[in-house]
Amino acid sequence: MRIFINLTLSICLTWVSCVWVAQIWSQEDVAPVATGDAAVYGADGAAVVPLTDEIQYGLMLFTQGGGLTLRRGFYQNASKIRWWGSDLLLFKHPKEEKITNPVYEDGRAYVFGKVNSMYLFRVWRGGQKLHSEKLRKDAVRVSSLWRYGMTLGLLKPVYMEIGYPDIPYDYIATERYDPSIHFSSNIFGQSQWMYGLDELSVVPGFHVSYALDFEYGTERHVQRTLTAGVAVDAFLFDPEIFASSFEQNSRTFVTLFATFELGSNWTR
């Protein structure tokens, strides 16, 4: 548990540090005045005070899992935004298939051969190019978004409820899953999620993605955004999700993703 607490604190400090660095860098990035093509226009076509800051948070779903996303943006001009952000995602191996104990129906479902659950923690930097302002055309802001940064694969060991002796069981023990000694006949079910938190291991890697961003809030400073794109996460070595005797693990994952976010923008 101490390792889990320390890792949680490290993640929080990493995010705070990124936001602090982004805030400093943004002081030189934001132009105080914009006119002509660089200005932001209102519904009546008149130039208004240019935006400087934006924040969005929400849910991310991708072809191998889902989780939370948060990003902080700084306007370079009326059509360009620089972003800092982070994602915390549950990652599912494409070969995962849950089964249950054939005799004891009250046991929790589990994935046979899966020795670790993996979570992705991303810290990234990115850019956004606005192609149409929502107050100009059809109340939708259309833009392209690209991101790059660090990915940490957080591996949490899987624990099982093991029955002894063979069916019918006399008692059940909680043990770290080992496919070489634990079989479908003596696995009662998967243990609670908290088991293994004090044994987390980290696999470093990097992340890149590209997406189309559709912001359709009805007010200028209130944001509702749908984003869809493709992402690549690559690690320095193969994260062990399945035991090697069951499935081949990979160090590179290409996924499709979509996000729904809420947020706001403002002028400093």
PDB file of C-alpha atoms in Angstrom:
ATOM      1  CA  MET A   1       0.000   0.000   0.000  1.00  0.00           C
ATOM      2  CA  ARG A   2       2.914   2.345   0.715  1.00  0.00           C
ATOM      3  CA  ILE A   3       4.132   1.888  -2.867  1.00  0.00           C
ATOM      4  CA  PHE A   4       0.641   2.699  -4.183  1.00  0.00           C
ATOM      5  CA  ILE A   5       0.438   5.863  -2.073  1.00  0.00           C
ATOM      6  CA  ASN A   6       3.900   6.993  -3.202  1.00  0.00           C
ATOM      7  CA  LEU A   7       3.020   6.320  -6.856  1.00  0.00           C
ATOM      8  CA  THR A   8      -0.249   8.253  -6.523  1.00  0.00           C
ATOM      9  CA  LEU A   9       1.610  11.215  -5.007  1.00  0.00           C
ATOM     10  CA  SER A  10       4.195  11.050  -7.802  1.00  0.00           C
ATOM     11  CA  ILE A  11       1.465  11.135 -10.461  1.00  0.00           C
ATOM     12  CA  CYS A  12      -0.206  14.124  -8.791  1.00  0.00           C
ATOM     13  CA  LEU A  13       3.099  15.988  -8.482  1.00  0.00           C
ATOM     14  CA  THR A  14       3.891  15.240 -12.132  1.00  0.00           C
ATOM     15  CA  TRP A  15       0.572  16.736 -13.236  1.00  0.00           C
ATOM     16  CA  VAL A  16       0.982  19.825 -11.034  1.00  0.00           C
ATOM     17  CA  SER A  17       4.518  20.324 -12.372  1.00  0.00           C
ATOM     18  CA  CYS A  18       3.310  20.078 -15.975  1.00  0.00           C
ATOM     19  CA  VAL A  19       0.582  22.649 -15.382  1.00  0.00           C
ATOM     20  CA  TRP A  20       3.086  24.981 -13.652  1.00  0.00           C
ATOM     21  CA  VAL A  21       5.577  24.692 -16.522  1.00  0.00           C
ATOM     22  CA  ALA A  22       2.800  25.215 -19.047  1.00  0.00           C
ATOM     23  CA  GLN A  23       1.659  28.331 -17.182  1.00  0.00           C
ATOM     24  CA  ILE A  24       5.181  29.799 -17.339  1.00  0.00           C
ATOM     25  CA  TRP A  25       5.635  28.997 -21.024  1.00  0.00           C
ATOM     26  CA  SER A  26       2.255  30.437 -21.843  1.00  0.00           C
ATOM     27  CA  GLN A  27       3.296  33.914 -20.693  1.00  0.00           C
ATOM     28  CA  GLU A  28       5.370  34.272 -23.865  1.00  0.00           C
ATOM     29  CA  ASP A  29       2.912  32.405 -26.081  1.00  0.00           C
ATOM     30  CA  VAL A  30      -0.260  34.479 -25.744  1.00  0.00           C
ATOM     31  CA  ALA A  31      -0.539  37.618 -27.833  1.00  0.00           C
ATOM     32  CA  PRO A  32      -2.289  40.386 -25.852  1.00  0.00           C
ATOM     33  CA  VAL A  33      -3.985  41.921 -28.913  1.00  0.00           C
ATOM     34  CA  ALA A  34      -5.118  40.382 -32.195  1.00  0.00           C
ATOM     35  CA  THR A  35      -6.695  42.022 -35.226  1.00  0.00           C
ATOM     36  CA  GLY A  36      -7.623  41.054 -38.771  1.00  0.00           C
ATOM     37  CA  ASP A  37      -7.326  37.322 -39.485  1.00  0.00           C
ATOM     38  CA  ALA A  38      -5.835  36.702 -36.036  1.00  0.00           C
ATOM     39  CA  ALA A  39      -8.852  38.093 -34.154  1.00  0.00           C
ATOM     40  CA  VAL A  40     -11.750  36.078 -32.757  1.00  0.00           C
ATOM     41  CA  TYR A  41     -15.110  37.167 -34.148  1.00  0.00           C
ATOM     42  CA  GLY A  42     -18.528  37.166 -32.543  1.00  0.00           C
ATOM     43  CA  ALA A  43     -21.862  36.157 -34.050  1.00  0.00           C
ATOM     44  CA  ASP A  44     -22.339  39.630 -35.567  1.00  0.00           C
ATOM     45  CA  GLY A  45     -18.979  39.492 -37.342  1.00  0.00           C
ATOM     46  CA  ALA A  46     -17.381  42.107 -35.085  1.00  0.00           C
ATOM     47  CA  ALA A  47     -13.944  41.460 -33.577  1.00  0.00           C
ATOM     48  CA  VAL A  48     -13.995  40.635 -29.857  1.00  0.00           C
ATOM     49  CA  VAL A  49     -11.294  40.277 -27.216  1.00  0.00           C
ATOM     50  CA  PRO A  50      -9.145  37.258 -28.148  1.00  0.00           C
ATOM     51  CA  LEU A  51      -9.225  34.182 -25.918  1.00  0.00           C
ATOM     52  CA  THR A  52      -6.102  33.204 -23.988  1.00  0.00           C
ATOM     53  CA  ASP A  53      -6.884  30.078 -21.929  1.00  0.00           C
ATOM     54  CA  GLU A  54      -8.919  26.889 -22.101  1.00  0.00           C
ATOM     55  CA  ILE A  55      -9.463  23.811 -19.924  1.00  0.00           C
ATOM     56  CA  GLN A  56     -11.308  20.577 -20.697  1.00  0.00           C
ATOM     57  CA  TYR A  57     -11.935  17.343 -18.808  1.00  0.00           C
ATOM     58  CA  GLY A  58     -13.972  14.252 -19.544  1.00  0.00           C
ATOM     59  CA  LEU A  59     -14.170  10.594 -20.521  1.00  0.00           C
ATOM     60  CA  MET A  60     -12.074   8.744 -23.085  1.00  0.00           C
ATOM     61  CA  LEU A  61     -13.097   5.468 -24.710  1.00  0.00           C
ATOM     62  CA  PHE A  62     -10.738   3.555 -26.973  1.00  0.00           C
ATOM     63  CA  THR A  63     -10.700   0.181 -28.665  1.00  0.00           C
ATOM     64  CA  GLN A  64      -8.875  -1.425 -25.735  1.00  0.00           C
ATOM     65  CA  GLY A  65     -10.372   0.281 -22.696  1.00  0.00           C
ATOM     66  CA  GLY A  66     -11.325   3.662 -21.297  1.00  0.00           C
ATOM     67  CA  GLY A  67     -10.744   6.218 -18.568  1.00  0.00           C
ATOM     68  CA  LEU A  68     -10.364   9.906 -17.757  1.00  0.00           C
ATOM     69  CA  THR A  69      -8.701  12.774 -19.614  1.00  0.00           C
ATOM     70  CA  LEU A  70      -7.733  16.321 -18.619  1.00  0.00           C
ATOM     71  CA  ARG A  71      -6.115  19.084 -20.676  1.00  0.00           C
ATOM     72  CA  ARG A  72      -5.092  22.717 -20.240  1.00  0.00           C
ATOM     73  CA  GLY A  73      -4.699  24.974 -23.260  1.00  0.00           C
ATOM     74  CA  PHE A  74      -3.129  28.339 -24.111  1.00  0.00           C
ATOM     75  CA  TYR A  75      -4.115  30.251 -27.243  1.00  0.00           C
ATOM     76  CA  GLN A  76      -1.252  31.238 -29.547  1.00  0.00           C
ATOM     77  CA  ASN A  77      -3.692  33.249 -31.666  1.00  0.00           C
ATOM     78  CA  ALA A  78      -7.326  32.920 -32.714  1.00  0.00           C
ATOM     79  CA  SER A  79      -6.726  29.652 -34.574  1.00  0.00           C
ATOM     80  CA  LYS A  80      -3.939  27.866 -32.661  1.00  0.00           C
ATOM     81  CA  ILE A  81      -3.902  26.372 -29.157  1.00  0.00           C
ATOM     82  CA  ARG A  82      -1.009  24.781 -27.288  1.00  0.00           C
ATOM     83  CA  TRP A  83      -2.041  21.996 -24.897  1.00  0.00           C
ATOM     84  CA  TRP A  84      -0.707  20.193 -21.845  1.00  0.00           C
ATOM     85  CA  GLY A  85      -2.682  17.215 -20.612  1.00  0.00           C
ATOM     86  CA  SER A  86      -2.857  13.793 -19.019  1.00  0.00           C
ATOM     87  CA  ASP A  87      -4.914  10.600 -19.366  1.00  0.00           C
ATOM     88  CA  LEU A  88      -5.504   7.778 -16.880  1.00  0.00           C
ATOM     89  CA  LEU A  89      -6.866   4.703 -18.674  1.00  0.00           C
ATOM     90  CA  LEU A  90      -7.647   1.056 -18.039  1.00  0.00           C
ATOM     91  CA  PHE A  91      -6.056  -1.025 -20.805  1.00  0.00           C
ATOM     92  CA  LYS A  92      -7.568  -4.341 -21.913  1.00  0.00           C
ATOM     93  CA  HIS A  93      -5.578  -6.886 -23.892  1.00  0.00           C
ATOM     94  CA  PRO A  94      -7.394  -7.756 -27.163  1.00  0.00           C
ATOM     95  CA  LYS A  95      -7.351 -11.465 -26.229  1.00  0.00           C
ATOM     96  CA  GLU A  96      -9.098 -11.036 -22.875  1.00  0.00           C
ATOM     97  CA  GLU A  97     -12.144 -13.269 -22.398  1.00  0.00           C
ATOM     98  CA  LYS A  98     -13.735 -13.668 -18.978  1.00  0.00           C
ATOM     99  CA  ILE A  99     -14.853 -17.057 -17.637  1.00  0.00           C
ATOM    100  CA  THR A 100     -16.330 -18.279 -14.351  1.00  0.00           C
ATOM    101  CA  ASN A 101     -15.941 -21.308 -12.124  1.00  0.00           C
ATOM    102  CA  PRO A 102     -17.892 -24.200 -13.722  1.00  0.00           C
ATOM    103  CA  VAL A 103     -19.398 -25.297 -10.386  1.00  0.00           C
ATOM    104  CA  TYR A 104     -19.518 -22.274  -8.061  1.00  0.00           C
ATOM    105  CA  GLU A 105     -21.610 -19.627  -9.820  1.00  0.00           C
ATOM    106  CA  ASP A 106     -21.068 -16.992  -7.117  1.00  0.00           C
ATOM    107  CA  GLY A 107     -17.353 -16.661  -7.921  1.00  0.00           C
ATOM    108  CA  ARG A 108     -16.216 -13.502  -9.717  1.00  0.00           C
ATOM    109  CA  ALA A 109     -15.392 -13.742 -13.425  1.00  0.00           C
ATOM    110  CA  TYR A 110     -11.705 -13.765 -14.379  1.00  0.00           C
ATOM    111  CA  VAL A 111      -9.430 -13.930 -17.435  1.00  0.00           C
ATOM    112  CA  PHE A 112      -7.564 -17.231 -17.619  1.00  0.00           C
ATOM    113  CA  GLY A 113      -3.839 -16.634 -18.195  1.00  0.00           C
ATOM    114  CA  LYS A 114      -3.901 -12.893 -17.393  1.00  0.00           C
ATOM    115  CA  VAL A 115      -1.288 -12.230 -14.713  1.00  0.00           C
ATOM    116  CA  ASN A 116      -1.347  -8.393 -14.629  1.00  0.00           C
ATOM    117  CA  SER A 117      -3.902  -5.651 -15.149  1.00  0.00           C
ATOM    118  CA  MET A 118      -2.466  -2.646 -16.986  1.00  0.00           C
ATOM    119  CA  TYR A 119      -3.307   1.036 -16.651  1.00  0.00           C
ATOM    120  CA  LEU A 120      -1.943   3.795 -18.871  1.00  0.00           C
ATOM    121  CA  PHE A 121      -0.877   7.113 -17.393  1.00  0.00           C
ATOM    122  CA  ARG A 122      -0.019   9.651 -20.088  1.00  0.00           C
ATOM    123  CA  VAL A 123       1.467  13.113 -19.739  1.00  0.00           C
ATOM    124  CA  TRP A 124       1.468  14.893 -23.068  1.00  0.00           C
ATOM    125  CA  ARG A 125       1.933  18.121 -24.940  1.00  0.00           C
ATOM    126  CA  GLY A 126       0.012  18.982 -28.080  1.00  0.00           C
ATOM    127  CA  GLY A 127      -1.274  21.498 -30.566  1.00  0.00           C
ATOM    128  CA  GLN A 128      -4.650  22.325 -32.050  1.00  0.00           C
ATOM    129  CA  LYS A 129      -5.492  24.047 -35.322  1.00  0.00           C
ATOM    130  CA  LEU A 130      -8.953  25.609 -35.522  1.00  0.00           C
ATOM    131  CA  HIS A 131     -10.504  25.287 -38.974  1.00  0.00           C
ATOM    132  CA  SER A 132     -13.849  26.961 -38.235  1.00  0.00           C
ATOM    133  CA  GLU A 133     -15.014  29.017 -35.252  1.00  0.00           C
ATOM    134  CA  LYS A 134     -18.288  27.798 -33.737  1.00  0.00           C
ATOM    135  CA  LEU A 135     -19.811  31.304 -33.735  1.00  0.00           C
ATOM    136  CA  ARG A 136     -19.147  31.669 -37.446  1.00  0.00           C
ATOM    137  CA  LYS A 137     -20.465  28.454 -39.006  1.00  0.00           C
ATOM    138  CA  ASP A 138     -23.251  26.165 -37.793  1.00  0.00           C
ATOM    139  CA  ALA A 139     -22.408  26.599 -34.091  1.00  0.00           C
ATOM    140  CA  VAL A 140     -19.624  23.975 -34.285  1.00  0.00           C
ATOM    141  CA  ARG A 141     -15.891  24.581 -33.933  1.00  0.00           C
ATOM    142  CA  VAL A 142     -13.985  22.084 -36.059  1.00  0.00           C
ATOM    143  CA  SER A 143     -10.270  21.587 -35.511  1.00  0.00           C
ATOM    144  CA  SER A 144      -7.425  19.091 -35.723  1.00  0.00           C
ATOM    145  CA  LEU A 145      -5.523  18.000 -32.612  1.00  0.00           C
ATOM    146  CA  TRP A 146      -2.146  16.284 -32.281  1.00  0.00           C
ATOM    147  CA  ARG A 147      -0.424  15.093 -29.103  1.00  0.00           C
ATOM    148  CA  TYR A 148       2.888  13.567 -28.068  1.00  0.00           C
ATOM    149  CA  GLY A 149       4.439  12.695 -24.729  1.00  0.00           C
ATOM    150  CA  MET A 150       5.216  10.070 -22.108  1.00  0.00           C
ATOM    151  CA  THR A 151       3.221   6.930 -21.336  1.00  0.00           C
ATOM    152  CA  LEU A 152       3.672   4.886 -18.177  1.00  0.00           C
ATOM    153  CA  GLY A 153       2.257   1.374 -18.205  1.00  0.00           C
ATOM    154  CA  LEU A 154       1.227   0.572 -14.624  1.00  0.00           C
ATOM    155  CA  LEU A 155       1.081  -3.196 -14.066  1.00  0.00           C
ATOM    156  CA  LYS A 156      -0.948  -4.495 -11.117  1.00  0.00           C
ATOM    157  CA  PRO A 157      -0.666  -8.229 -10.327  1.00  0.00           C
ATOM    158  CA  VAL A 158      -3.868 -10.268 -10.562  1.00  0.00           C
ATOM    159  CA  TYR A 159      -4.979 -12.074  -7.404  1.00  0.00           C
ATOM    160  CA  MET A 160      -7.369 -15.028  -7.370  1.00  0.00           C
ATOM    161  CA  GLU A 161      -9.557 -16.775  -4.812  1.00  0.00           C
ATOM    162  CA  ILE A 162      -8.178 -20.331  -4.837  1.00  0.00           C
ATOM    163  CA  GLY A 163     -10.199 -23.278  -3.524  1.00  0.00           C
ATOM    164  CA  TYR A 164      -8.580 -26.127  -1.552  1.00  0.00           C
ATOM    165  CA  PRO A 165      -8.571 -29.043  -1.999  1.00  0.00           C
ATOM    166  CA  ASP A 166     -10.092 -29.782  -5.415  1.00  0.00           C
ATOM    167  CA  ILE A 167     -13.863 -29.394  -5.910  1.00  0.00           C
ATOM    168  CA  PRO A 168     -15.727 -29.449  -3.555  1.00  0.00           C
ATOM    169  CA  TYR A 169     -13.603 -26.866  -1.711  1.00  0.00           C
ATOM    170  CA  ASP A 170     -13.099 -26.933   2.040  1.00  0.00           C
ATOM    171  CA  TYR A 171     -11.703 -23.401   2.175  1.00  0.00           C
ATOM    172  CA  ILE A 172     -10.692 -20.524  -0.112  1.00  0.00           C
ATOM    173  CA  ALA A 173      -7.399 -18.585  -0.001  1.00  0.00           C
ATOM    174  CA  THR A 174      -6.394 -15.345  -1.729  1.00  0.00           C
ATOM    175  CA  GLU A 175      -3.213 -15.829  -3.765  1.00  0.00           C
ATOM    176  CA  ARG A 176      -1.317 -14.064  -6.515  1.00  0.00           C
ATOM    177  CA  TYR A 177      -2.281 -15.751  -9.759  1.00  0.00           C
ATOM    178  CA  ASP A 178       0.281 -18.213 -11.126  1.00  0.00           C
ATOM    179  CA  PRO A 179      -0.916 -20.099 -14.237  1.00  0.00           C
ATOM    180  CA  SER A 180       1.582 -22.881 -13.608  1.00  0.00           C
ATOM    181  CA  ILE A 181      -0.168 -23.956 -10.384  1.00  0.00           C
ATOM    182  CA  HIS A 182      -3.646 -22.388 -10.591  1.00  0.00           C
ATOM    183  CA  PHE A 183      -6.135 -24.015 -12.966  1.00  0.00           C
ATOM    184  CA  SER A 184      -9.797 -23.559 -13.845  1.00  0.00           C
ATOM    185  CA  SER A 185     -10.702 -26.388 -11.473  1.00  0.00           C
ATOM    186  CA  ASN A 186      -9.331 -24.628  -8.379  1.00  0.00           C
ATOM    187  CA  ILE A 187      -9.922 -20.951  -9.231  1.00  0.00           C
ATOM    188  CA  PHE A 188     -13.069 -19.875  -7.388  1.00  0.00           C
ATOM    189  CA  GLY A 189     -12.913 -16.382  -8.895  1.00  0.00           C
ATOM    190  CA  GLN A 190     -10.888 -13.174  -9.122  1.00  0.00           C
ATOM    191  CA  SER A 191     -10.098 -11.325  -5.902  1.00  0.00           C
ATOM    192  CA  GLN A 192     -11.102  -7.753  -5.120  1.00  0.00           C
ATOM    193  CA  TRP A 193      -9.432  -4.940  -7.051  1.00  0.00           C
ATOM    194  CA  MET A 194      -7.362  -3.673  -4.100  1.00  0.00           C
ATOM    195  CA  TYR A 195      -5.158  -6.765  -4.009  1.00  0.00           C
ATOM    196  CA  GLY A 196      -1.838  -6.102  -5.742  1.00  0.00           C
ATOM    197  CA  LEU A 197      -1.840  -2.306  -5.381  1.00  0.00           C
ATOM    198  CA  ASP A 198       1.290  -2.476  -3.229  1.00  0.00           C
ATOM    199  CA  GLU A 199       3.093  -4.461  -5.957  1.00  0.00           C
ATOM    200  CA  LEU A 200       2.697  -2.082  -8.898  1.00  0.00           C
ATOM    201  CA  SER A 201       5.450  -2.060 -11.509  1.00  0.00           C
ATOM    202  CA  VAL A 202       6.064   0.564 -14.199  1.00  0.00           C
ATOM    203  CA  VAL A 203       6.863   0.143 -17.902  1.00  0.00           C
ATOM    204  CA  PRO A 204       7.996   3.437 -19.544  1.00  0.00           C
ATOM    205  CA  GLY A 205       7.059   4.407 -23.078  1.00  0.00           C
ATOM    206  CA  PHE A 206       5.828   7.227 -25.320  1.00  0.00           C
ATOM    207  CA  HIS A 207       2.561   8.305 -26.896  1.00  0.00           C
ATOM    208  CA  VAL A 208       1.479  10.067 -30.102  1.00  0.00           C
ATOM    209  CA  SER A 209      -2.027  10.691 -31.414  1.00  0.00           C
ATOM    210  CA  TYR A 210      -3.982  12.645 -34.013  1.00  0.00           C
ATOM    211  CA  ALA A 211      -7.678  13.514 -33.892  1.00  0.00           C
ATOM    212  CA  LEU A 212     -10.496  15.686 -35.177  1.00  0.00           C
ATOM    213  CA  ASP A 213     -12.115  17.859 -32.527  1.00  0.00           C
ATOM    214  CA  PHE A 214     -15.750  19.071 -32.638  1.00  0.00           C
ATOM    215  CA  GLU A 215     -16.710  21.702 -30.048  1.00  0.00           C
ATOM    216  CA  TYR A 216     -20.443  22.466 -30.060  1.00  0.00           C
ATOM    217  CA  GLY A 217     -21.171  24.499 -26.930  1.00  0.00           C
ATOM    218  CA  THR A 218     -23.945  27.051 -27.486  1.00  0.00           C
ATOM    219  CA  GLU A 219     -22.073  29.786 -25.606  1.00  0.00           C
ATOM    220  CA  ARG A 220     -18.665  31.186 -26.422  1.00  0.00           C
ATOM    221  CA  HIS A 221     -17.072  30.370 -23.046  1.00  0.00           C
ATOM    222  CA  VAL A 222     -18.854  27.061 -22.315  1.00  0.00           C
ATOM    223  CA  GLN A 223     -17.411  23.980 -24.005  1.00  0.00           C
ATOM    224  CA  ARG A 224     -18.844  20.606 -24.970  1.00  0.00           C
ATOM    225  CA  THR A 225     -16.452  18.645 -27.147  1.00  0.00           C
ATOM    226  CA  LEU A 226     -16.414  15.372 -29.069  1.00  0.00           C
ATOM    227  CA  THR A 227     -13.037  14.140 -30.319  1.00  0.00           C
ATOM    228  CA  ALA A 228     -12.219  11.094 -32.460  1.00  0.00           C
ATOM    229  CA  GLY A 229      -8.822   9.893 -33.606  1.00  0.00           C
ATOM    230  CA  VAL A 230      -6.031   7.335 -33.613  1.00  0.00           C
ATOM    231  CA  ALA A 231      -3.315   6.826 -30.965  1.00  0.00           C
ATOM    232  CA  VAL A 232      -0.050   4.904 -30.691  1.00  0.00           C
ATOM    233  CA  ASP A 233       1.506   3.825 -27.376  1.00  0.00           C
ATOM    234  CA  ALA A 234       4.947   2.191 -27.528  1.00  0.00           C
ATOM    235  CA  PHE A 235       6.932   0.840 -24.560  1.00  0.00           C
ATOM    236  CA  LEU A 236      10.613   0.107 -24.001  1.00  0.00           C
ATOM    237  CA  PHE A 237       9.806  -3.558 -23.413  1.00  0.00           C
ATOM    238  CA  ASP A 238       6.749  -5.813 -23.566  1.00  0.00           C
ATOM    239  CA  PRO A 239       4.324  -5.230 -20.661  1.00  0.00           C
ATOM    240  CA  GLU A 240       3.477  -8.666 -19.232  1.00  0.00           C
ATOM    241  CA  ILE A 241      -0.318  -8.771 -19.284  1.00  0.00           C
ATOM    242  CA  PHE A 242      -0.689 -12.458 -20.148  1.00  0.00           C
ATOM    243  CA  ALA A 243       1.682 -15.214 -19.094  1.00  0.00           C
ATOM    244  CA  SER A 244       3.998 -15.959 -22.019  1.00  0.00           C
ATOM    245  CA  SER A 245       2.653 -19.516 -22.282  1.00  0.00           C
ATOM    246  CA  PHE A 246      -0.864 -18.170 -23.063  1.00  0.00           C
ATOM    247  CA  GLU A 247      -0.590 -15.125 -25.329  1.00  0.00           C
ATOM    248  CA  GLN A 248       2.149 -13.056 -26.915  1.00  0.00           C
ATOM    249  CA  ASN A 249       2.539  -9.636 -25.325  1.00  0.00           C
ATOM    250  CA  SER A 250       3.388  -6.620 -27.458  1.00  0.00           C
ATOM    251  CA  ARG A 251       5.208  -3.375 -26.759  1.00  0.00           C
ATOM    252  CA  THR A 252       3.288  -1.302 -29.342  1.00  0.00           C
ATOM    253  CA  PHE A 253      -0.457  -0.654 -29.417  1.00  0.00           C
ATOM    254  CA  VAL A 254      -2.395   1.238 -32.103  1.00  0.00           C
ATOM    255  CA  THR A 255      -5.921   2.182 -31.022  1.00  0.00           C
ATOM    256  CA  LEU A 256      -8.892   4.262 -32.117  1.00  0.00           C
ATOM    257  CA  PHE A 257     -10.362   6.568 -29.496  1.00  0.00           C
ATOM    258  CA  ALA A 258     -13.179   9.002 -28.807  1.00  0.00           C
ATOM    259  CA  THR A 259     -13.605  11.502 -25.978  1.00  0.00           C
ATOM    260  CA  PHE A 260     -16.476  13.515 -24.562  1.00  0.00           C
ATOM    261  CA  GLU A 261     -15.308  16.578 -22.643  1.00  0.00           C
ATOM    262  CA  LEU A 262     -16.711  19.572 -20.807  1.00  0.00           C
ATOM    263  CA  GLY A 263     -14.800  22.776 -20.188  1.00  0.00           C
ATOM    264  CA  SER A 264     -14.484  26.503 -20.571  1.00  0.00           C
ATOM    265  CA  ASN A 265     -12.293  29.186 -22.134  1.00  0.00           C
ATOM    266  CA  TRP A 266     -11.566  32.721 -21.038  1.00  0.00           C
ATOM    267  CA  THR A 267      -9.431  35.820 -21.473  1.00  0.00           C
ATOM    268  CA  ARG A 268      -6.802  36.740 -18.911  1.00  0.00           C
TER     269      ARG A 268
END
